[in-house]
Amino acid sequence: MTAYAREFKRMAARYTSDLRHRGLIQRALKGYETKRDEYKGRYQNWSEARQAASEIKWEAINHLDRHLAEFITKIEARGTRVFVAGTGAQARDYIVGVAKQNRVRSIIKSKSMTAEEIGLNEALEHAGCTVFESDLGEFIVQLRREKPYHLVFPAMHLTRDEISRLFHDELGSEPTDSPEELTMIARRVMRKNYCAADMGISGANFAVAETGMISITENEGNARLSTSLPKIHIALVGIEKIVPRLEDLALFLPMLATAGAGQPLTCYNTLYGGPRQPGECDGPEQFHVVLLDNRRTELLADPEQRDALHCIRCGACLNVCPIFRNVGGHAYGTTYQGPIGSVITPHLRGLQDWKHLSASSSLCGACTEACPVGIDLHHHLLQNRRNAARERPSLSEKILYAGFVFIMRHPVLYRLSTRLAPVFFPLHRLVKGTFFDPLRAWTQTRDLPVPARQSFHAYWNDKMSNRKARHGGN
Amino acid sequence: MKVSLFIPCFVDQFYPQVGVSMAQVLERLGCEVDYPPGQTCCGQPPFNSGYWNEARAVAGHSLKTFAKSEIIVSASGSCGTMMKVFYPELFKDTEQEFEARKIAPKVHEFSEFLVNILGVRDVGAKFSGTATFHDGCHGLRELGIKREPRELLKHVRGLELVEMAEAETCCGFGGTFSVKFPSISTAMGEVKCDSIAETRAEYVISNDSSCLMQIQGLLDRRGQKARCLHLAEILAQT
Amino acid sequence: MAATDQRNEVFARIREALRVPAPHRHAAPAHDAAPAPNDGPPASDAFRAWLPAVGPSLNDQLVMFAFNCNQLRTELRTLASLDEAAAQLALLARENNWRQIASHRHPLVLPLAEKLALPTLLTDDGYAIPDLERCHAAITGCDALVAQTGSILVSSGSAGGRALSVLPPHHVVIAQRSQLVPDLAAALALARERYAPNWPSFLSFITGPSRTGDIERILVLGAHGPKQLTVLIVP
Ligand code: SF4
């Protein structure tokens, strides 16, 4: 087991035994479910819409070279500087370079998981810049010096009391148990930062090839402020964010909101097509778009799992995942939590180090069912398991399965083994649940079924010979 | 109609009553039931762990065992899924691909077979008590079975069906997952058991014995009184 | 610049990766085979059949827009004349105690804003951020109203730049009844007709006042943007 796997197991054990935490997450997600179902119910045909979204993303990803080239040409034509980064380090260096060249000191950032992925804040801070996270949830986890807990809801693991205490300690505000007042405290702090910032950094939810625009979805208005007031705006965009046509957004924007957050449409859906244009009264003088590969092309090179690049990071798969709902977002140790994270992290950060996330699933398929772009998530987990075992099988499992295969291919041996079980079962009582129990992983928390005195095949044999005997007797 | 029973290894050993009940119900409905001898396991444990060569070795044995069957009815939605959905993928580009593709459409989960193939809803069963139904994930999401078992249960005299809030939530079994990540598997099972408790049902019914093994194991350990029964066991009561 | 663009290398990797085609796994049976070159994914006309239904008549759409505004906590006033609109604005100014406002030179908006006779910052020729921040309300125009979602489409041109509609705590939109379109696809098509190929650098769908659910998933209005959003529809 790798260190990452051990850490995951340790964290999972810790979080699953924290009933308060589990209750908090499950209550929060119950509310989401109710809203999501309500708004999904307004669609005339959700499954057709989902099918179309999947096809549009298929087109975008399977002709990525063409669409990306078009995006670059179009957005550059309006004075945007586009930088294509092969790795996270190249993206960081470029962004730090722009900051240095323009003597940037203070940076306002709106939520970007891609920036998390490449550790952008750390790099900028290292270069002497101050980075303020402006999204409320991100602001809270930044104050706590924590990683976001969830792709979309970064601070969903905290109660208002914890946040109030945090604000009191870090910002000197009066304690309060009102989410509204807490939000206003953050608003006041952030207002100053927007006005003073030299640079705004954002991610993007979509990149429209046909018109050369990025699209940012948000509820708070922090991204709009971060991209309106500072003189420089840098958007860090994964190459998979492409959609071919502007009108595709008419489908994706509502689906993203409904699937991910249980909203009919997110509050602000904004398209940025360049820096301030002639005749416009505000907006940044410089607009940089950094397109990031960072091993996305490795996922692209795997046709079996290429559809994982269709992901629009809505978070629906996390919300419905029973693993996520019990271990929470911090146990994963990845930028992208939940099912999508378990699928792509092995591609982005190494299969052998991260295969345990693919193993840690009951393969229930709730994620695949929830995904608005129809990514075959739980089957990809299965494929990751296969690839990992093929590449580097574990000796103990090899031996185990060799024995298993041998027995299962020889019905006589198999039958013998079923005879032995009832014999061994009483012996098992002696060690049940103790360190010596070979079935400890099960019996520590669960009872075992008692093997039947007569197996089904024995019963059937009896039944058949009785029948024959009867028929013979006649 | 000639029907072959597929009784997966753990049902054979731990829950033979499920197989017995299935045979009774099917025979009562006029099927000619056989049990191809030599059947063992569908190969799911090595398949789910990523050991596909080993899985093929076991699954290949099943392909041979059931080669002559016309209709295969499985006692477990999960093992049925293995044959129906995953065999074609497992054997893709191998010599046995043809057989795997041939067998897939012949495989049916028990409730789905009764409702959709035999066209029965009322099997004439009587059972008194309140029960809640757990949807096994494989049956629900891979095979799309949701309505069928409920239709059957609705027609059982004396049975009151109470839906639980988390009916579609995974029980946390997941085969080898349950012992590789016992803490997560248990936490998931606890969510299920809490939801069962809320319904105050006396029985938990499912079309998948593997889920029931997990659920019963936890119910017992937590001292909850509810008993788990396979759908076939209910339908066999007259 | 700090590093050279990796454009060619990344594109080479993309092309290499795409040499093996991916299956259309989720395609409906009819699309099972790889699509013919011209048979692209469905277009926005088709979306209409799946997204939430919008009635065909202008009245249906007005009703739907009003319903959505109500759910989103956008205040909507449908007015019979420009005079009524002016009176409504004056009422808003009194109720909310506006002492300074911001607006822009928009043929429909500016005359109404001027009737308030309050100190008014116009953003058209540039502005100092702190001055805009001090304003109690922003009065802007828009490109379209969207019935399906209760959204307002604004752009740098129609709403006095990027910041005017998001920095002050109260955003008031003046729109004409004829600006109502059924859905997002229609709004995007309208923007295309109006602007392409000289697109503005900023286009935004505003759907309700600014909000957050980041604390215990409880809805709070006015996270960073306006706490209040008012739409005045004039004939
Ligand atoms: S994989 Fe699907 S459900 Fe999960 S975040 Fe991505 S788009 Fe959403």
mmCIF file of N, CA and C in Angstrom, chain A residues 42 44-45 48 51-52 58 65 72 76 82 84 90 93-94 101 134-135 137 153 159-160 184 187 191 194 210 213 219-220 224-225 227-228 245 247 265 267-275 280-282 284 293 297 304 306 374 376, chain C residues 1-2 5-7 11 13 17 20 22-28 42 47-52 71 123-124 127 133 151 156 161-163 165 167 192 199 201 203-205 207-212 214 216-218 222-226:
data_model
loop_
_atom_site.group_PDB
_atom_site.id
_atom_site.type_symbol
_atom_site.label_atom_id
_atom_site.label_comp_id
_atom_site.label_asym_id
_atom_site.label_seq_id
_atom_site.Cartn_x
_atom_site.Cartn_y
_atom_site.Cartn_z
ATOM 1 N N ARG A 42 -38.823 20.429 -13.803
ATOM 2 C CA ARG A 42 -39.349 21.422 -14.752
ATOM 3 C C ARG A 42 -38.849 21.185 -16.176
ATOM 4 N N GLN A 44 -38.490 19.503 -19.650
ATOM 5 C CA GLN A 44 -39.430 18.674 -20.391
ATOM 6 C C GLN A 44 -38.852 17.286 -20.591
ATOM 7 N N ASN A 45 -37.520 17.212 -20.743
ATOM 8 C CA ASN A 45 -36.904 15.907 -20.909
ATOM 9 C C ASN A 45 -35.435 15.980 -20.502
ATOM 10 N N GLU A 48 -32.973 13.484 -22.434
ATOM 11 C CA GLU A 48 -32.593 13.922 -23.786
ATOM 12 C C GLU A 48 -31.591 15.077 -23.707
ATOM 13 N N GLN A 51 -28.325 13.672 -22.904
ATOM 14 C CA GLN A 51 -27.766 13.015 -24.075
ATOM 15 C C GLN A 51 -27.137 14.053 -25.016
ATOM 16 N N ALA A 52 -27.839 15.149 -25.222
ATOM 17 C CA ALA A 52 -27.330 16.194 -26.114
ATOM 18 C C ALA A 52 -26.065 16.812 -25.536
ATOM 19 N N TRP A 58 -18.735 15.481 -26.544
ATOM 20 C CA TRP A 58 -18.010 14.476 -27.335
ATOM 21 C C TRP A 58 -17.379 15.154 -28.542
ATOM 22 N N ASP A 65 -8.372 19.651 -31.082
ATOM 23 C CA ASP A 65 -7.351 20.457 -31.759
ATOM 24 C C ASP A 65 -7.995 21.576 -32.566
ATOM 25 N N ILE A 72 -8.495 30.050 -29.792
ATOM 26 C CA ILE A 72 -7.308 30.900 -29.634
ATOM 27 C C ILE A 72 -7.321 32.021 -30.670
ATOM 28 N N GLU A 76 -7.722 35.861 -29.449
ATOM 29 C CA GLU A 76 -6.523 36.696 -29.656
ATOM 30 C C GLU A 76 -6.847 37.901 -30.532
ATOM 31 N N VAL A 82 -2.885 34.810 -25.198
ATOM 32 C CA VAL A 82 -3.131 33.403 -24.859
ATOM 33 C C VAL A 82 -1.802 32.706 -24.632
ATOM 34 N N VAL A 84 -0.300 28.868 -23.851
ATOM 35 C CA VAL A 84 -0.637 27.453 -23.744
ATOM 36 C C VAL A 84 0.415 26.784 -22.870
ATOM 37 N N GLN A 90 4.700 25.399 -15.922
ATOM 38 C CA GLN A 90 4.743 26.425 -16.966
ATOM 39 C C GLN A 90 3.645 27.458 -16.767
ATOM 40 N N ASP A 93 4.690 29.651 -13.826
ATOM 41 C CA ASP A 93 5.771 30.570 -14.184
ATOM 42 C C ASP A 93 5.246 31.725 -15.011
ATOM 43 N N TYR A 94 4.374 31.420 -15.931
ATOM 44 C CA TYR A 94 3.843 32.478 -16.790
ATOM 45 C C TYR A 94 3.074 33.499 -15.958
ATOM 46 N N GLN A 101 6.235 41.377 -13.916
ATOM 47 C CA GLN A 101 6.450 42.387 -14.941
ATOM 48 C C GLN A 101 5.603 43.626 -14.700
ATOM 49 N N SER A 134 -11.827 35.395 -3.098
ATOM 50 C CA SER A 134 -13.003 36.249 -2.936
ATOM 51 C C SER A 134 -14.307 35.471 -2.784
ATOM 52 N N ASP A 135 -14.368 34.267 -3.304
ATOM 53 C CA ASP A 135 -15.569 33.441 -3.095
ATOM 54 C C ASP A 135 -15.688 33.174 -1.597
ATOM 55 N N GLY A 137 -16.859 30.810 0.324
ATOM 56 C CA GLY A 137 -16.393 29.513 0.797
ATOM 57 C C GLY A 137 -14.881 29.401 0.717
ATOM 58 N N PHE A 153 -18.817 23.493 -3.265
ATOM 59 C CA PHE A 153 -19.113 24.062 -1.948
ATOM 60 C C PHE A 153 -17.870 23.899 -1.057
ATOM 61 N N THR A 159 -19.735 24.641 10.336
ATOM 62 C CA THR A 159 -20.990 25.206 10.829
ATOM 63 C C THR A 159 -20.805 26.708 11.007
ATOM 64 N N ARG A 160 -21.928 27.417 11.162
ATOM 65 C CA ARG A 160 -21.834 28.872 11.339
ATOM 66 C C ARG A 160 -21.041 29.227 12.584
ATOM 67 N N MET A 184 -21.935 39.265 5.494
ATOM 68 C CA MET A 184 -21.681 40.696 5.384
ATOM 69 C C MET A 184 -20.289 41.072 5.901
ATOM 70 N N ARG A 187 -18.124 40.305 3.095
ATOM 71 C CA ARG A 187 -18.361 41.279 2.034
ATOM 72 C C ARG A 187 -17.573 42.559 2.297
ATOM 73 N N ARG A 191 -14.615 43.937 -0.158
ATOM 74 C CA ARG A 191 -14.806 45.174 -0.907
ATOM 75 C C ARG A 191 -13.492 45.946 -1.017
ATOM 76 N N TYR A 194 -11.095 44.238 -3.492
ATOM 77 C CA TYR A 194 -11.384 44.408 -4.920
ATOM 78 C C TYR A 194 -10.829 45.725 -5.411
ATOM 79 N N GLU A 210 -16.242 28.999 -31.066
ATOM 80 C CA GLU A 210 -16.742 29.737 -32.216
ATOM 81 C C GLU A 210 -16.578 31.247 -32.080
ATOM 82 N N MET A 213 -14.631 33.131 -26.446
ATOM 83 C CA MET A 213 -15.014 33.743 -25.166
ATOM 84 C C MET A 213 -14.878 32.692 -24.078
ATOM 85 N N ASN A 219 -22.372 32.618 -8.215
ATOM 86 C CA ASN A 219 -23.559 33.132 -7.544
ATOM 87 C C ASN A 219 -23.340 34.467 -6.852
ATOM 88 N N GLU A 220 -22.091 34.720 -6.450
ATOM 89 C CA GLU A 220 -21.874 35.807 -5.501
ATOM 90 C C GLU A 220 -21.583 37.149 -6.150
ATOM 91 N N ARG A 224 -17.232 38.514 -11.050
ATOM 92 C CA ARG A 224 -17.486 39.709 -11.865
ATOM 93 C C ARG A 224 -16.658 40.878 -11.350
ATOM 94 N N LEU A 225 -16.600 41.030 -10.034
ATOM 95 C CA LEU A 225 -15.813 42.137 -9.496
ATOM 96 C C LEU A 225 -14.320 41.917 -9.745
ATOM 97 N N THR A 227 -12.964 40.525 -12.143
ATOM 98 C CA THR A 227 -12.601 40.647 -13.551
ATOM 99 C C THR A 227 -12.977 42.014 -14.112
ATOM 100 N N SER A 228 -13.554 42.882 -13.285
ATOM 101 C CA SER A 228 -13.970 44.201 -13.766
ATOM 102 C C SER A 228 -13.023 45.298 -13.284
ATOM 103 N N ARG A 245 -20.002 25.863 -29.852
ATOM 104 C CA ARG A 245 -20.806 27.005 -30.292
ATOM 105 C C ARG A 245 -21.328 27.818 -29.115
ATOM 106 N N GLU A 247 -24.282 29.033 -28.729
ATOM 107 C CA GLU A 247 -25.630 28.616 -28.310
ATOM 108 C C GLU A 247 -25.607 27.335 -27.472
ATOM 109 N N LEU A 265 -30.805 28.370 -12.541
ATOM 110 C CA LEU A 265 -29.671 28.972 -13.245
ATOM 111 C C LEU A 265 -28.844 29.685 -12.182
ATOM 112 N N CYS A 267 -26.548 32.564 -10.506
ATOM 113 C CA CYS A 267 -26.879 33.989 -10.512
ATOM 114 C C CYS A 267 -26.186 34.781 -11.625
ATOM 115 N N TYR A 268 -24.899 34.573 -11.804
ATOM 116 C CA TYR A 268 -24.193 35.291 -12.872
ATOM 117 C C TYR A 268 -23.530 34.293 -13.810
ATOM 118 N N ASN A 269 -23.853 34.395 -15.077
ATOM 119 C CA ASN A 269 -23.166 33.614 -16.110
ATOM 120 C C ASN A 269 -22.595 34.622 -17.088
ATOM 121 N N THR A 270 -21.284 34.782 -17.022
ATOM 122 C CA THR A 270 -20.678 35.902 -17.719
ATOM 123 C C THR A 270 -19.703 35.430 -18.781
ATOM 124 N N LEU A 271 -19.779 36.078 -19.932
ATOM 125 C CA LEU A 271 -18.873 35.783 -21.044
ATOM 126 C C LEU A 271 -17.841 36.896 -21.159
ATOM 127 N N TYR A 272 -16.575 36.513 -21.234
ATOM 128 C CA TYR A 272 -15.502 37.481 -21.424
ATOM 129 C C TYR A 272 -14.800 37.172 -22.728
ATOM 130 N N GLY A 273 -14.758 38.157 -23.602
ATOM 131 C CA GLY A 273 -14.168 37.913 -24.919
ATOM 132 C C GLY A 273 -12.907 38.700 -25.174
ATOM 133 N N GLY A 274 -12.411 39.409 -24.171
ATOM 134 C CA GLY A 274 -11.188 40.171 -24.389
ATOM 135 C C GLY A 274 -10.976 41.168 -23.278
ATOM 136 N N PRO A 275 -9.880 41.950 -23.364
ATOM 137 C CA PRO A 275 -9.708 43.059 -22.428
ATOM 138 C C PRO A 275 -10.676 44.166 -22.821
ATOM 139 N N GLU A 280 -15.300 50.967 -24.780
ATOM 140 C CA GLU A 280 -15.828 50.470 -23.499
ATOM 141 C C GLU A 280 -15.244 51.304 -22.360
ATOM 142 N N CYS A 281 -16.036 51.424 -21.274
ATOM 143 C CA CYS A 281 -15.630 52.376 -20.247
ATOM 144 C C CYS A 281 -14.837 51.744 -19.113
ATOM 145 N N ASP A 282 -14.855 50.440 -19.029
ATOM 146 C CA ASP A 282 -14.044 49.811 -17.976
ATOM 147 C C ASP A 282 -13.635 48.409 -18.405
ATOM 148 N N PRO A 284 -10.392 45.277 -17.694
ATOM 149 C CA PRO A 284 -8.932 45.258 -17.580
ATOM 150 C C PRO A 284 -8.230 45.701 -18.864
ATOM 151 N N ASP A 293 -2.702 22.167 -20.064
ATOM 152 C CA ASP A 293 -2.767 20.736 -20.369
ATOM 153 C C ASP A 293 -2.582 19.956 -19.059
ATOM 154 N N THR A 297 -3.894 15.615 -21.672
ATOM 155 C CA THR A 297 -3.726 14.881 -22.935
ATOM 156 C C THR A 297 -3.516 13.390 -22.693
ATOM 157 N N GLU A 304 -10.961 4.879 -23.991
ATOM 158 C CA GLU A 304 -11.931 4.259 -23.094
ATOM 159 C C GLU A 304 -12.444 5.254 -22.044
ATOM 160 N N ARG A 306 -11.803 8.716 -22.295
ATOM 161 C CA ARG A 306 -11.712 10.082 -22.802
ATOM 162 C C ARG A 306 -12.903 10.925 -22.361
ATOM 163 N N GLY A 374 -23.279 12.650 -18.704
ATOM 164 C CA GLY A 374 -23.287 11.211 -18.933
ATOM 165 C C GLY A 374 -21.926 10.539 -18.959
ATOM 166 N N ASP A 376 -19.256 7.927 -17.887
ATOM 167 C CA ASP A 376 -19.441 6.570 -17.384
ATOM 168 C C ASP A 376 -18.557 6.349 -16.156
ATOM 169 N N MET C 1 8.465 37.698 -21.630
ATOM 170 C CA MET C 1 7.621 36.861 -20.780
ATOM 171 C C MET C 1 8.450 35.746 -20.136
ATOM 172 N N ALA C 2 7.934 35.177 -19.095
ATOM 173 C CA ALA C 2 8.707 34.238 -18.284
ATOM 174 C C ALA C 2 9.049 32.949 -19.039
ATOM 175 N N ASP C 5 5.574 29.876 -24.966
ATOM 176 C CA ASP C 5 4.325 29.161 -25.178
ATOM 177 C C ASP C 5 4.609 27.728 -25.630
ATOM 178 N N GLN C 6 3.879 26.790 -25.051
ATOM 179 C CA GLN C 6 4.087 25.374 -25.407
ATOM 180 C C GLN C 6 3.087 24.939 -26.468
ATOM 181 N N ARG C 7 2.557 25.941 -27.167
ATOM 182 C CA ARG C 7 1.452 25.682 -28.072
ATOM 183 C C ARG C 7 1.653 24.468 -28.980
ATOM 184 N N PHE C 11 -0.474 20.985 -28.872
ATOM 185 C CA PHE C 11 -1.289 20.600 -30.027
ATOM 186 C C PHE C 11 -0.833 19.271 -30.609
ATOM 187 N N ARG C 13 0.497 16.847 -28.968
ATOM 188 C CA ARG C 13 0.022 15.796 -28.052
ATOM 189 C C ARG C 13 -1.462 15.543 -28.260
ATOM 190 N N ALA C 17 -3.041 12.042 -29.430
ATOM 191 C CA ALA C 17 -4.014 11.365 -28.552
ATOM 192 C C ALA C 17 -5.295 11.031 -29.300
ATOM 193 N N VAL C 20 -6.700 7.627 -32.063
ATOM 194 C CA VAL C 20 -7.644 6.522 -31.831
ATOM 195 C C VAL C 20 -9.001 7.138 -31.488
ATOM 196 N N ALA C 22 -12.765 7.683 -30.052
ATOM 197 C CA ALA C 22 -13.478 7.200 -28.857
ATOM 198 C C ALA C 22 -14.888 6.796 -29.249
ATOM 199 N N PRO C 23 -15.410 5.762 -28.584
ATOM 200 C CA PRO C 23 -16.781 5.339 -28.907
ATOM 201 C C PRO C 23 -17.789 6.380 -28.437
ATOM 202 N N HIS C 24 -18.925 6.419 -29.101
ATOM 203 C CA HIS C 24 -20.058 7.258 -28.686
ATOM 204 C C HIS C 24 -20.845 6.478 -27.671
ATOM 205 N N ARG C 25 -20.341 6.342 -26.467
ATOM 206 C CA ARG C 25 -20.921 5.392 -25.540
ATOM 207 C C ARG C 25 -22.374 5.705 -25.192
ATOM 208 N N HIS C 26 -22.666 6.976 -25.045
ATOM 209 C CA HIS C 26 -23.997 7.285 -24.540
ATOM 210 C C HIS C 26 -24.984 7.660 -25.627
ATOM 211 N N ALA C 27 -24.528 7.532 -26.849
ATOM 212 C CA ALA C 27 -25.419 7.928 -27.933
ATOM 213 C C ALA C 27 -26.625 7.010 -27.969
ATOM 214 N N ALA C 28 -27.756 7.568 -28.323
ATOM 215 C CA ALA C 28 -28.969 6.777 -28.474
ATOM 216 C C ALA C 28 -28.750 5.777 -29.605
ATOM 217 N N PRO C 42 -26.727 18.018 -31.605
ATOM 218 C CA PRO C 42 -27.956 18.785 -31.786
ATOM 219 C C PRO C 42 -27.746 20.284 -31.592
ATOM 220 N N PHE C 47 -32.801 22.111 -28.279
ATOM 221 C CA PHE C 47 -32.787 22.185 -26.805
ATOM 222 C C PHE C 47 -34.172 22.545 -26.265
ATOM 223 N N ARG C 48 -34.877 23.365 -27.050
ATOM 224 C CA ARG C 48 -36.162 23.898 -26.571
ATOM 225 C C ARG C 48 -37.119 22.800 -26.141
ATOM 226 N N ALA C 49 -37.003 21.641 -26.809
ATOM 227 C CA ALA C 49 -37.943 20.558 -26.499
ATOM 228 C C ALA C 49 -37.621 19.888 -25.168
ATOM 229 N N TRP C 50 -36.455 20.136 -24.616
ATOM 230 C CA TRP C 50 -36.051 19.414 -23.397
ATOM 231 C C TRP C 50 -35.984 20.315 -22.179
ATOM 232 N N LEU C 51 -35.625 21.575 -22.402
ATOM 233 C CA LEU C 51 -35.483 22.492 -21.277
ATOM 234 C C LEU C 51 -36.876 22.862 -20.754
ATOM 235 N N PRO C 52 -36.937 23.542 -19.609
ATOM 236 C CA PRO C 52 -38.259 23.922 -19.091
ATOM 237 C C PRO C 52 -39.085 24.649 -20.153
ATOM 238 N N GLN C 71 -39.483 33.991 -7.538
ATOM 239 C CA GLN C 71 -38.701 32.924 -6.903
ATOM 240 C C GLN C 71 -37.269 33.354 -6.614
ATOM 241 N N THR C 123 -20.892 56.394 -15.913
ATOM 242 C CA THR C 123 -19.662 55.608 -16.087
ATOM 243 C C THR C 123 -19.093 55.711 -17.495
ATOM 244 N N ASP C 124 -19.839 56.263 -18.428
ATOM 245 C CA ASP C 124 -19.463 56.190 -19.842
ATOM 246 C C ASP C 124 -18.041 56.651 -20.159
ATOM 247 N N TYR C 127 -14.409 56.278 -14.748
ATOM 248 C CA TYR C 127 -14.809 56.683 -13.391
ATOM 249 C C TYR C 127 -13.750 56.177 -12.430
ATOM 250 N N GLU C 133 -18.219 52.956 -5.929
ATOM 251 C CA GLU C 133 -18.482 52.143 -4.736
ATOM 252 C C GLU C 133 -19.382 52.877 -3.755
ATOM 253 N N SER C 151 -33.799 35.774 -16.248
ATOM 254 C CA SER C 151 -32.490 36.430 -16.348
ATOM 255 C C SER C 151 -32.573 37.750 -17.098
ATOM 256 N N SER C 156 -21.297 45.206 -21.937
ATOM 257 C CA SER C 156 -20.591 46.456 -21.620
ATOM 258 C C SER C 156 -21.351 47.640 -22.184
ATOM 259 N N GLY C 161 -20.875 49.364 -18.912
ATOM 260 C CA GLY C 161 -19.596 48.764 -18.528
ATOM 261 C C GLY C 161 -19.786 47.508 -17.694
ATOM 262 N N ARG C 162 -18.661 47.064 -17.135
ATOM 263 C CA ARG C 162 -18.694 45.799 -16.396
ATOM 264 C C ARG C 162 -19.126 45.966 -14.943
ATOM 265 N N ALA C 163 -18.686 47.064 -14.313
ATOM 266 C CA ALA C 163 -18.824 47.153 -12.858
ATOM 267 C C ALA C 163 -20.135 47.782 -12.415
ATOM 268 N N SER C 165 -23.196 47.364 -12.999
ATOM 269 C CA SER C 165 -24.317 46.501 -12.617
ATOM 270 C C SER C 165 -23.964 45.537 -11.492
ATOM 271 N N LEU C 167 -21.309 46.533 -8.738
ATOM 272 C CA LEU C 167 -20.662 47.111 -7.557
ATOM 273 C C LEU C 167 -21.640 47.787 -6.579
ATOM 274 N N ARG C 192 -26.025 37.753 -30.791
ATOM 275 C CA ARG C 192 -25.230 37.491 -31.983
ATOM 276 C C ARG C 192 -25.641 38.455 -33.101
ATOM 277 N N TRP C 199 -17.958 41.630 -31.077
ATOM 278 C CA TRP C 199 -18.510 41.317 -29.767
ATOM 279 C C TRP C 199 -17.962 42.252 -28.708
ATOM 280 N N SER C 201 -16.539 42.933 -24.904
ATOM 281 C CA SER C 201 -15.650 42.066 -24.119
ATOM 282 C C SER C 201 -16.398 41.441 -22.943
ATOM 283 N N LEU C 203 -20.373 40.108 -21.524
ATOM 284 C CA LEU C 203 -21.809 39.829 -21.661
ATOM 285 C C LEU C 203 -22.181 39.005 -20.436
ATOM 286 N N SER C 204 -23.300 39.339 -19.806
ATOM 287 C CA SER C 204 -23.604 38.558 -18.604
ATOM 288 C C SER C 204 -25.098 38.315 -18.453
ATOM 289 N N PHE C 205 -25.441 37.120 -18.072
ATOM 290 C CA PHE C 205 -26.815 36.816 -17.671
ATOM 291 C C PHE C 205 -26.906 37.000 -16.165
ATOM 292 N N THR C 207 -29.163 36.665 -12.975
ATOM 293 C CA THR C 207 -30.358 35.917 -12.609
ATOM 294 C C THR C 207 -30.600 36.082 -11.113
ATOM 295 N N GLY C 208 -31.238 37.159 -10.763
ATOM 296 C CA GLY C 208 -31.518 37.435 -9.360
ATOM 297 C C GLY C 208 -30.411 38.242 -8.710
ATOM 298 N N PRO C 209 -30.688 38.758 -7.498
ATOM 299 C CA PRO C 209 -29.643 39.465 -6.771
ATOM 300 C C PRO C 209 -28.528 38.499 -6.365
ATOM 301 N N SER C 210 -27.355 39.040 -6.131
ATOM 302 C CA SER C 210 -26.203 38.241 -5.722
ATOM 303 C C SER C 210 -26.557 37.381 -4.512
ATOM 304 N N ARG C 211 -26.033 36.168 -4.476
ATOM 305 C CA ARG C 211 -26.414 35.262 -3.389
ATOM 306 C C ARG C 211 -25.297 34.295 -3.055
ATOM 307 N N THR C 212 -25.389 33.681 -1.906
ATOM 308 C CA THR C 212 -24.455 32.622 -1.550
ATOM 309 C C THR C 212 -25.160 31.602 -0.677
ATOM 310 N N ASP C 214 -22.874 29.444 0.926
ATOM 311 C CA ASP C 214 -21.638 28.816 1.389
ATOM 312 C C ASP C 214 -21.614 28.528 2.885
ATOM 313 N N GLU C 216 -23.472 26.732 5.645
ATOM 314 C CA GLU C 216 -24.502 25.713 5.925
ATOM 315 C C GLU C 216 -25.570 25.629 4.839
ATOM 316 N N ARG C 217 -25.225 25.944 3.617
ATOM 317 C CA ARG C 217 -26.135 25.893 2.485
ATOM 318 C C ARG C 217 -27.398 26.738 2.733
ATOM 319 N N ILE C 218 -27.269 27.780 3.542
ATOM 320 C CA ILE C 218 -28.417 28.663 3.806
ATOM 321 C C ILE C 218 -28.299 29.868 2.879
ATOM 322 N N GLY C 222 -26.947 39.088 -1.490
ATOM 323 C CA GLY C 222 -25.980 40.176 -1.408
ATOM 324 C C GLY C 222 -24.618 39.732 -0.921
ATOM 325 N N ALA C 223 -24.085 38.671 -1.519
ATOM 326 C CA ALA C 223 -22.786 38.170 -1.084
ATOM 327 C C ALA C 223 -21.692 39.176 -1.429
ATOM 328 N N HIS C 224 -21.536 39.454 -2.701
ATOM 329 C CA HIS C 224 -20.540 40.448 -3.115
ATOM 330 C C HIS C 224 -21.161 41.473 -4.041
ATOM 331 N N GLY C 225 -22.119 41.029 -4.816
ATOM 332 C CA GLY C 225 -22.793 41.920 -5.746
ATOM 333 C C GLY C 225 -24.008 42.542 -5.071
ATOM 334 N N PRO C 226 -24.949 43.060 -5.880
ATOM 335 C CA PRO C 226 -26.109 43.764 -5.338
ATOM 336 C C PRO C 226 -26.969 42.890 -4.434
#
